[in-house]
PDB file of C-alpha atoms and ligand atoms in Angstrom:
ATOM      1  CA  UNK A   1      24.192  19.028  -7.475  1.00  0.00           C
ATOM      2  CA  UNK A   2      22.127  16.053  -9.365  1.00  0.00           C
ATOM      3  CA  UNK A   3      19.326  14.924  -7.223  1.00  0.00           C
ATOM      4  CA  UNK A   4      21.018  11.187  -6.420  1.00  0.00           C
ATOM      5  CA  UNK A   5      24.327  13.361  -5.611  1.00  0.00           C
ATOM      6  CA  UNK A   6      22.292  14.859  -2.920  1.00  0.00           C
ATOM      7  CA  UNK A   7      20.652  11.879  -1.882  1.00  0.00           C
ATOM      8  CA  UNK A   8      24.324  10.047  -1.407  1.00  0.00           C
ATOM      9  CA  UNK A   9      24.474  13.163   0.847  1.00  0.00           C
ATOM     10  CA  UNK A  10      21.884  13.170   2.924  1.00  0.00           C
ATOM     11  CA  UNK A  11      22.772   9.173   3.499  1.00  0.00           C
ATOM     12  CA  UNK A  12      26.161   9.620   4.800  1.00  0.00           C
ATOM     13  CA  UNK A  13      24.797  12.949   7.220  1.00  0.00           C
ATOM     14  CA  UNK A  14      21.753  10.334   8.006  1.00  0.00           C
ATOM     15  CA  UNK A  15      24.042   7.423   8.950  1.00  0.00           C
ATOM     16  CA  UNK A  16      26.056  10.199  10.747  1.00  0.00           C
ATOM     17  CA  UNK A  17      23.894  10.851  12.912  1.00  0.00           C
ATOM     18  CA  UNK A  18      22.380   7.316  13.731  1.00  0.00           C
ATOM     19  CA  UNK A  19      25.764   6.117  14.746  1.00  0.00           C
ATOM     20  CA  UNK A  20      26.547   9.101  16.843  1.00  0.00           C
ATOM     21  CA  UNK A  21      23.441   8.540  18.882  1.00  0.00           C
ATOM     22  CA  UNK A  22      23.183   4.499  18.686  1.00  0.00           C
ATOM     23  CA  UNK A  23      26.800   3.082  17.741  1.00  0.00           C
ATOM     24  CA  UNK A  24      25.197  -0.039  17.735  1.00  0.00           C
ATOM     25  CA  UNK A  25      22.380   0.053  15.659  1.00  0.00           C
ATOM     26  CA  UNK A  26      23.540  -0.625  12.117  1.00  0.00           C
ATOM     27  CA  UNK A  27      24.943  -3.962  13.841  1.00  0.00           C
ATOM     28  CA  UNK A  28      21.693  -4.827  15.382  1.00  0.00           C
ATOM     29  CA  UNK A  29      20.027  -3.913  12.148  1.00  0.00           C
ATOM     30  CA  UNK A  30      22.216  -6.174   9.873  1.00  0.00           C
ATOM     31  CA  UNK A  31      21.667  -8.902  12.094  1.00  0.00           C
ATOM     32  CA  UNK A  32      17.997  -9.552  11.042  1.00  0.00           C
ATOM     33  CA  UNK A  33      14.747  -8.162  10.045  1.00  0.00           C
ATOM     34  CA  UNK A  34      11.660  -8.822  12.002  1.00  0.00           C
ATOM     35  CA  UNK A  35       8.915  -6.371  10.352  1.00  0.00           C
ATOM     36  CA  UNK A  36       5.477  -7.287  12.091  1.00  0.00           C
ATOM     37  CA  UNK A  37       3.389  -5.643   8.605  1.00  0.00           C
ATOM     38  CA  UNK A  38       3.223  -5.694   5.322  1.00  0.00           C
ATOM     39  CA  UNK A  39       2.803  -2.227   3.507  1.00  0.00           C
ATOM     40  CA  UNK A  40       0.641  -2.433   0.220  1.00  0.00           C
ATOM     41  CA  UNK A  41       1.055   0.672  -1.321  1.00  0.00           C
ATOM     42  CA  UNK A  42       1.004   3.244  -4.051  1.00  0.00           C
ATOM     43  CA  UNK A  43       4.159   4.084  -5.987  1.00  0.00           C
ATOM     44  CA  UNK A  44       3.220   7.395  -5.833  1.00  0.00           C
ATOM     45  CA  UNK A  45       5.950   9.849  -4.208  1.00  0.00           C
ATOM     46  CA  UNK A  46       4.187  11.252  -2.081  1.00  0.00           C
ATOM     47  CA  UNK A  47       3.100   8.182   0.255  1.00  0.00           C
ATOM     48  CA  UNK A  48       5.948   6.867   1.048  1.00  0.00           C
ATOM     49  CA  UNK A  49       5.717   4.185   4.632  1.00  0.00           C
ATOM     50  CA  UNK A  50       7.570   6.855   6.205  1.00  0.00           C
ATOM     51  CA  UNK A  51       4.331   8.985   6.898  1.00  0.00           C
ATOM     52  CA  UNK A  52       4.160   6.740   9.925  1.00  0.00           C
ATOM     53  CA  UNK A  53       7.650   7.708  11.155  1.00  0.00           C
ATOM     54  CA  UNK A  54       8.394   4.031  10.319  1.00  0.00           C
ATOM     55  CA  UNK A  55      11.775   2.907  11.116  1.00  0.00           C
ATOM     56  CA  UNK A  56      14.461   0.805   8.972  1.00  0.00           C
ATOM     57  CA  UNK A  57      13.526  -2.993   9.518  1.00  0.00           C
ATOM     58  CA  UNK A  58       9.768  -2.071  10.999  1.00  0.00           C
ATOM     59  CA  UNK A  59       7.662  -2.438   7.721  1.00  0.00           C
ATOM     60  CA  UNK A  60       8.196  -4.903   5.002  1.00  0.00           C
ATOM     61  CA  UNK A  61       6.625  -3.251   1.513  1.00  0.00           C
ATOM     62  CA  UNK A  62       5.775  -3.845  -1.924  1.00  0.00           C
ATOM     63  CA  UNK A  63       4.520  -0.827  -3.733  1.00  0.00           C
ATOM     64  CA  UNK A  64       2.580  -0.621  -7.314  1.00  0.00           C
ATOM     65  CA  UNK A  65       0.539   2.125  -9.088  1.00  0.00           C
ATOM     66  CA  UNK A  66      -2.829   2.526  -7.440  1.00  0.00           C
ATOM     67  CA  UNK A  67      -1.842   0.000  -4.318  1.00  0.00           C
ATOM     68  CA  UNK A  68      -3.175  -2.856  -6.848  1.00  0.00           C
ATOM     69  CA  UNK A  69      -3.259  -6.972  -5.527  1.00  0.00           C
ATOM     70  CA  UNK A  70      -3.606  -9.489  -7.978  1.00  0.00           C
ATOM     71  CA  UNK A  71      -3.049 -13.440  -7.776  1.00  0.00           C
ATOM     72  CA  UNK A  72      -1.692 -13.446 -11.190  1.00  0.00           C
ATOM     73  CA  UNK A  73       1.434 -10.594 -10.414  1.00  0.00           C
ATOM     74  CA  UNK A  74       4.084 -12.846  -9.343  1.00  0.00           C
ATOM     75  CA  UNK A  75       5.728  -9.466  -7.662  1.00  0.00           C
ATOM     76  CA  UNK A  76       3.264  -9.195  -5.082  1.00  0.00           C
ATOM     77  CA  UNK A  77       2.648 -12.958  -4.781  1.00  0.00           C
ATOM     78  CA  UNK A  78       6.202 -13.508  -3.964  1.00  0.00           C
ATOM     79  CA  UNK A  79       6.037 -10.517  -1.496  1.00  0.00           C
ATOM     80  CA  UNK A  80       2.922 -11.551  -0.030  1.00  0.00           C
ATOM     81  CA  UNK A  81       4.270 -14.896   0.184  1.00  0.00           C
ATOM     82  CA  UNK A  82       7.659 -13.924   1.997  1.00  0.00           C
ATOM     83  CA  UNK A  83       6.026 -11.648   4.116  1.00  0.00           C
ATOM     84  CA  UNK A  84       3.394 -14.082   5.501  1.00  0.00           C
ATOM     85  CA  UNK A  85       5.330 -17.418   5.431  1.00  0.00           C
ATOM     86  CA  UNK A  86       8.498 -16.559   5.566  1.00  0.00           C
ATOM     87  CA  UNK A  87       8.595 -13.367   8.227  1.00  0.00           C
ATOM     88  CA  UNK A  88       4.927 -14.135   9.485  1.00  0.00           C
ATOM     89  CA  UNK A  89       3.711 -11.068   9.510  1.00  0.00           C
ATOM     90  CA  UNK A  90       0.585 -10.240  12.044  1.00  0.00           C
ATOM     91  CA  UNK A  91      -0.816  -7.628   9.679  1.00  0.00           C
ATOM     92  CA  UNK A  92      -0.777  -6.580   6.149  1.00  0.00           C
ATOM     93  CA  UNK A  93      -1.729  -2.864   5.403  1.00  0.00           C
ATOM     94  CA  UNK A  94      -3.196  -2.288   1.682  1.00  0.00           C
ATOM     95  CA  UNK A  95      -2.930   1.879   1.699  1.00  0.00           C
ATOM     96  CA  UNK A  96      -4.505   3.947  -0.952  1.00  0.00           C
ATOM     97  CA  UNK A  97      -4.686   7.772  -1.208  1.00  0.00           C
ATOM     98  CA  UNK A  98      -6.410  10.397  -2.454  1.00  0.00           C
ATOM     99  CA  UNK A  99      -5.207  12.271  -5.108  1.00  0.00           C
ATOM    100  CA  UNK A 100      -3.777   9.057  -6.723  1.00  0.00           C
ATOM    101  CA  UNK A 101      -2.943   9.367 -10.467  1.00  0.00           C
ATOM    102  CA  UNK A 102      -3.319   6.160 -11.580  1.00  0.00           C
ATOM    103  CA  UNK A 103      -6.832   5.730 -10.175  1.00  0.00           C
ATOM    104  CA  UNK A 104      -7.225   9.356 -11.969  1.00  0.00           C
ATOM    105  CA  UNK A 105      -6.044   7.422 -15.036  1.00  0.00           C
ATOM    106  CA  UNK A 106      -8.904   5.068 -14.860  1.00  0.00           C
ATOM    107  CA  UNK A 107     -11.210   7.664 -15.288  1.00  0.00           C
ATOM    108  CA  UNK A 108     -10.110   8.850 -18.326  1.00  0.00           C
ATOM    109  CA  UNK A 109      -9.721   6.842 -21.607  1.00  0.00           C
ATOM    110  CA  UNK A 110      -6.480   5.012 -21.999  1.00  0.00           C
ATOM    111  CA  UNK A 111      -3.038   7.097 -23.169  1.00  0.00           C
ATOM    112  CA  UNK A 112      -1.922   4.930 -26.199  1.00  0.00           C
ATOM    113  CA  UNK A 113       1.645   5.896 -24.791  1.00  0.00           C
ATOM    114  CA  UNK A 114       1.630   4.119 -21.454  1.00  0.00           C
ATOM    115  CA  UNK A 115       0.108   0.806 -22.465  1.00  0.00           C
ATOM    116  CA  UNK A 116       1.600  -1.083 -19.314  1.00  0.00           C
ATOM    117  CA  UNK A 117      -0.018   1.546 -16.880  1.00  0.00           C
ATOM    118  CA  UNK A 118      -3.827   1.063 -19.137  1.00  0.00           C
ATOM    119  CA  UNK A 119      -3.266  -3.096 -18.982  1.00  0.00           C
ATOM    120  CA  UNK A 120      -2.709  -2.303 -14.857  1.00  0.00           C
ATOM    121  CA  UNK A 121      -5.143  -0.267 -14.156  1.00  0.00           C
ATOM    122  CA  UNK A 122      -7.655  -2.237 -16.394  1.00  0.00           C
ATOM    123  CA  UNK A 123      -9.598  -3.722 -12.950  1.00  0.00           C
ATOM    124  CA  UNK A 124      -9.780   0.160 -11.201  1.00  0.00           C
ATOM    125  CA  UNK A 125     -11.967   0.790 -14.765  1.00  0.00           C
ATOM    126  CA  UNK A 126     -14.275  -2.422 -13.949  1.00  0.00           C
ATOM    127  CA  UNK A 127     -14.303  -1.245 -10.381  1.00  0.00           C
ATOM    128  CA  UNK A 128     -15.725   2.561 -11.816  1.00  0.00           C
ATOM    129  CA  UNK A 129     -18.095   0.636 -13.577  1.00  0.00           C
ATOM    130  CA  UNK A 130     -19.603  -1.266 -10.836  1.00  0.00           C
ATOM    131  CA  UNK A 131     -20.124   2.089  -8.629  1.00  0.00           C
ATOM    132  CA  UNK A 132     -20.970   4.667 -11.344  1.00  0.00           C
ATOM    133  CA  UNK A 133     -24.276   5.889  -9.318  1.00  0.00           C
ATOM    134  CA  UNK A 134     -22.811   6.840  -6.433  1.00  0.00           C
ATOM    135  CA  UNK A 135     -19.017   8.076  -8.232  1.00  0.00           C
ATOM    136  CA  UNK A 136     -21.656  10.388 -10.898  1.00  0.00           C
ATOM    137  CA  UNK A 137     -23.453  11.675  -7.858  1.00  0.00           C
ATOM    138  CA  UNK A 138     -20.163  13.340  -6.621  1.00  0.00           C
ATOM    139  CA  UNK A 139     -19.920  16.796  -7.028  1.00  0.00           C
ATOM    140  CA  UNK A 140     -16.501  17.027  -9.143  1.00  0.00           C
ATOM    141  CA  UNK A 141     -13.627  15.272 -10.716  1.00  0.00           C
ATOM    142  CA  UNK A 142     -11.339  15.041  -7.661  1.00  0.00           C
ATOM    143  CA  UNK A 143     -14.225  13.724  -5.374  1.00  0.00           C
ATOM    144  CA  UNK A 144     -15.051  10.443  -7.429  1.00  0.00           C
ATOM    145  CA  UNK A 145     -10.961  10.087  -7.450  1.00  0.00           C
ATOM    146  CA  UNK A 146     -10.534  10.246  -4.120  1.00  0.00           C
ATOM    147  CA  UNK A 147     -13.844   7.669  -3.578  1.00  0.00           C
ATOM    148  CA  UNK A 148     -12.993   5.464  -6.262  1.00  0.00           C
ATOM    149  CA  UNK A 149      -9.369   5.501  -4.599  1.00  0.00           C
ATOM    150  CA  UNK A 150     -11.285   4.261  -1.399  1.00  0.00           C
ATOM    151  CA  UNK A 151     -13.278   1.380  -3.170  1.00  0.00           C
ATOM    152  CA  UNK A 152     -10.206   0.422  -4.970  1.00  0.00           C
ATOM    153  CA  UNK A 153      -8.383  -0.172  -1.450  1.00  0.00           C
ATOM    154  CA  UNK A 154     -11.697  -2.411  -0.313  1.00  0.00           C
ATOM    155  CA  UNK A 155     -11.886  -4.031  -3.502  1.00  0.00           C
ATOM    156  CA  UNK A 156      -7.415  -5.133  -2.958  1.00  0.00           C
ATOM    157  CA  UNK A 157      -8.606  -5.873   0.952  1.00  0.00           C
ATOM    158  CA  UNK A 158     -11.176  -8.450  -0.420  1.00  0.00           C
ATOM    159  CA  UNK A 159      -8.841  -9.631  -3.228  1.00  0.00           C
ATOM    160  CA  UNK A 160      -6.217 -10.407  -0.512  1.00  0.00           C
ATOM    161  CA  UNK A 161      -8.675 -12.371   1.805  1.00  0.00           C
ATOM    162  CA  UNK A 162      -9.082 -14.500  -1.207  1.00  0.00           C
ATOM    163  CA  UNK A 163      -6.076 -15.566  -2.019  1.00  0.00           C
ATOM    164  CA  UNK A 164      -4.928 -19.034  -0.647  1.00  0.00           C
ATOM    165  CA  UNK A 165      -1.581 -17.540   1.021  1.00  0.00           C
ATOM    166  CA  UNK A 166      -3.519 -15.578   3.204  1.00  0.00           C
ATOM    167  CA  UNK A 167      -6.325 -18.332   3.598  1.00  0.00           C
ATOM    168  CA  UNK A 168      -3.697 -20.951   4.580  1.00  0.00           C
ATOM    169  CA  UNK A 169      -1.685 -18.823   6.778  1.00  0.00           C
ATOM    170  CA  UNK A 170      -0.344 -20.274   9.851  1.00  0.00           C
ATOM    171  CA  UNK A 171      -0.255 -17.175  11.733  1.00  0.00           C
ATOM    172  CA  UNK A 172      -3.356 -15.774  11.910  1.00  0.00           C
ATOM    173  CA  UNK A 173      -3.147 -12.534   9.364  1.00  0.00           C
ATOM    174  CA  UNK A 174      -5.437  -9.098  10.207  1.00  0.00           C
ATOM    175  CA  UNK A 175      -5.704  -7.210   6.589  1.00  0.00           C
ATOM    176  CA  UNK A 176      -6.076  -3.360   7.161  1.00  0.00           C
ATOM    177  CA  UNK A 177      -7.192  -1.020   4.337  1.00  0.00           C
ATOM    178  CA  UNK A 178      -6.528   2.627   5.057  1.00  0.00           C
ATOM    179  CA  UNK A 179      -6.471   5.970   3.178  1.00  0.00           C
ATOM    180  CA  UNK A 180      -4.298   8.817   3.112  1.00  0.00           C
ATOM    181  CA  UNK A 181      -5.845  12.057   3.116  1.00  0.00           C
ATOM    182  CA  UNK A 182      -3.435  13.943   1.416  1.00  0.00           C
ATOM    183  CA  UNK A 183      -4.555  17.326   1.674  1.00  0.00           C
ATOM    184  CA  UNK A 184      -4.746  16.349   5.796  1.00  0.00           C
ATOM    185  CA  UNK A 185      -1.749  14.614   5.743  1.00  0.00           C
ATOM    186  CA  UNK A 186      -3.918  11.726   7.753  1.00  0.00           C
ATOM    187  CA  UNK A 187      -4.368   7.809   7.285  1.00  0.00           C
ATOM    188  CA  UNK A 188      -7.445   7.153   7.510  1.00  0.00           C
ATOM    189  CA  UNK A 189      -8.775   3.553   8.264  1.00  0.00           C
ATOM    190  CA  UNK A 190     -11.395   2.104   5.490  1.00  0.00           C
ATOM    191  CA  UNK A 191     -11.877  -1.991   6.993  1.00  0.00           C
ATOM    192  CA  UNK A 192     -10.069  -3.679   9.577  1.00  0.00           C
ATOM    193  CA  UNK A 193     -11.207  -7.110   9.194  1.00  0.00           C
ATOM    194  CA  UNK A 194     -10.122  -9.281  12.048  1.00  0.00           C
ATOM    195  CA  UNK A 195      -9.074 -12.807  10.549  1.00  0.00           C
ATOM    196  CA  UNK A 196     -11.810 -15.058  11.514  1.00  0.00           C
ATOM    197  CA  UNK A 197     -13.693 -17.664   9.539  1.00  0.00           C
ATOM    198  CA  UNK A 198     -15.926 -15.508   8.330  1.00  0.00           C
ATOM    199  CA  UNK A 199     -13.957 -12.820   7.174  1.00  0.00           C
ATOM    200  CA  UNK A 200     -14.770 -12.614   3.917  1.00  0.00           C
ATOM    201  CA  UNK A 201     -18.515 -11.523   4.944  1.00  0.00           C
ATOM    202  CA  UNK A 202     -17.180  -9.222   7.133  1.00  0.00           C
ATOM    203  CA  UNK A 203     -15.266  -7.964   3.937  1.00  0.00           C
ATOM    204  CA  UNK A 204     -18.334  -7.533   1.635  1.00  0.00           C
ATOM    205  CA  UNK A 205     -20.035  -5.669   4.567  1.00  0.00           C
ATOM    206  CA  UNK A 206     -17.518  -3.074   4.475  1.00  0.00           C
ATOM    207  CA  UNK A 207     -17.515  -2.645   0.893  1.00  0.00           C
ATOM    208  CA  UNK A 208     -21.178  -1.859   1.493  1.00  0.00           C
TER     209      UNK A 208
HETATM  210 ZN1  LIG B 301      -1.424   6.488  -6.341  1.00  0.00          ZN
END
């Protein structure tokens, strides 16, 4: 069986089973979605939303390589924008992890055959060159990964206070940036910067 076979599969056992124990939950779930977050995450596999035991209709996402926010990507800005005028979303999560190739990409020189991925990844390879002290003072490869995976996730939480949809919100917006542990299986949080007037100080003292 293909993999997407199997995955039509699973979906019709899945839906099985929801409407066995909730006949009434597809209804209530076409009926309108009121996620109270924004997800910012990785593309990577492995991190899906679901390693909260998130629910359809709970978490409204946008997912790029290496969890990335940038004014001029009119994918996020239209998510971003949806999420926080539209839906009014209390909180947006920005979630990095360790382990994260595309971070790991930054740390080695470009691969002339994925020129999109080396144009994206362009600011994580600024961001490596702002902290090479403390990422050479690591003792291996997969340690300054998984810390320049953590300043990357500061560096999108202070990118997002900046931008004017999140400045101008109505709703007041809290910006979280966490970490997944992967070899713990944990989130982990990095800042949790309340939305206050001063936020953006409170932003640069997290990034240290
Ligand atoms: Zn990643």
């Amino acid at each position: 069986m293909t993999y997407p076979k199997r995955m039509l599969v699973e979906n019709l056992a899945w839906s099985d089973e929801i409407n066995n124990r909730d006949p009434a939950y597809f209804r209530r779930l076409a009926s309108n979605q009121q996620p109270n977050v924004l997800w910012i995450g990785c593309s990577d596999s492995r991190v899906p939303e679901a390693i909260t035991r998130a629910m359809p209709g709970e978490i409204f996402v946008h997912r790029n390589i290496a969890n990335l926010v940038a004014d001029n990507d009119d994918n996020l800005t239209s998510v971003l924008e949806y999420a926080v005028t539209a839906l009014q979303v209390e909180h947006v999560i920005v979630c990095g992890h360790h382990c994260c190739g595309g971070v790991q990409a930054a740390l080695r020189p470009p691969v002339p055959e994925l020129p999109n991925v080396n144009r994206r990844i362009g600011g994580i390879r600024r961001l490596c060159a702002l902290h090479t002290t403390e990422l050479r003072e690591l003792p291996s490869f997969e340690a300054r990964v998984d810390r320049l995976a953590e300043l990357n996730v500061l560096a999108q939480v202070q990118a997002l206070h900046a931008m004017p949809l999140i400045q101008s919100a109505r709703r007041p917006v809290q910006i979280h940036g966490w970490i997944f542990s992967m070899l713990e299986g944990r989130l982990k949080t990095l800042t949790d910067t309340p939305w206050t007037a001063n936020r953006n100080a409170a932003t640069e003292a997290a990034m240290g």
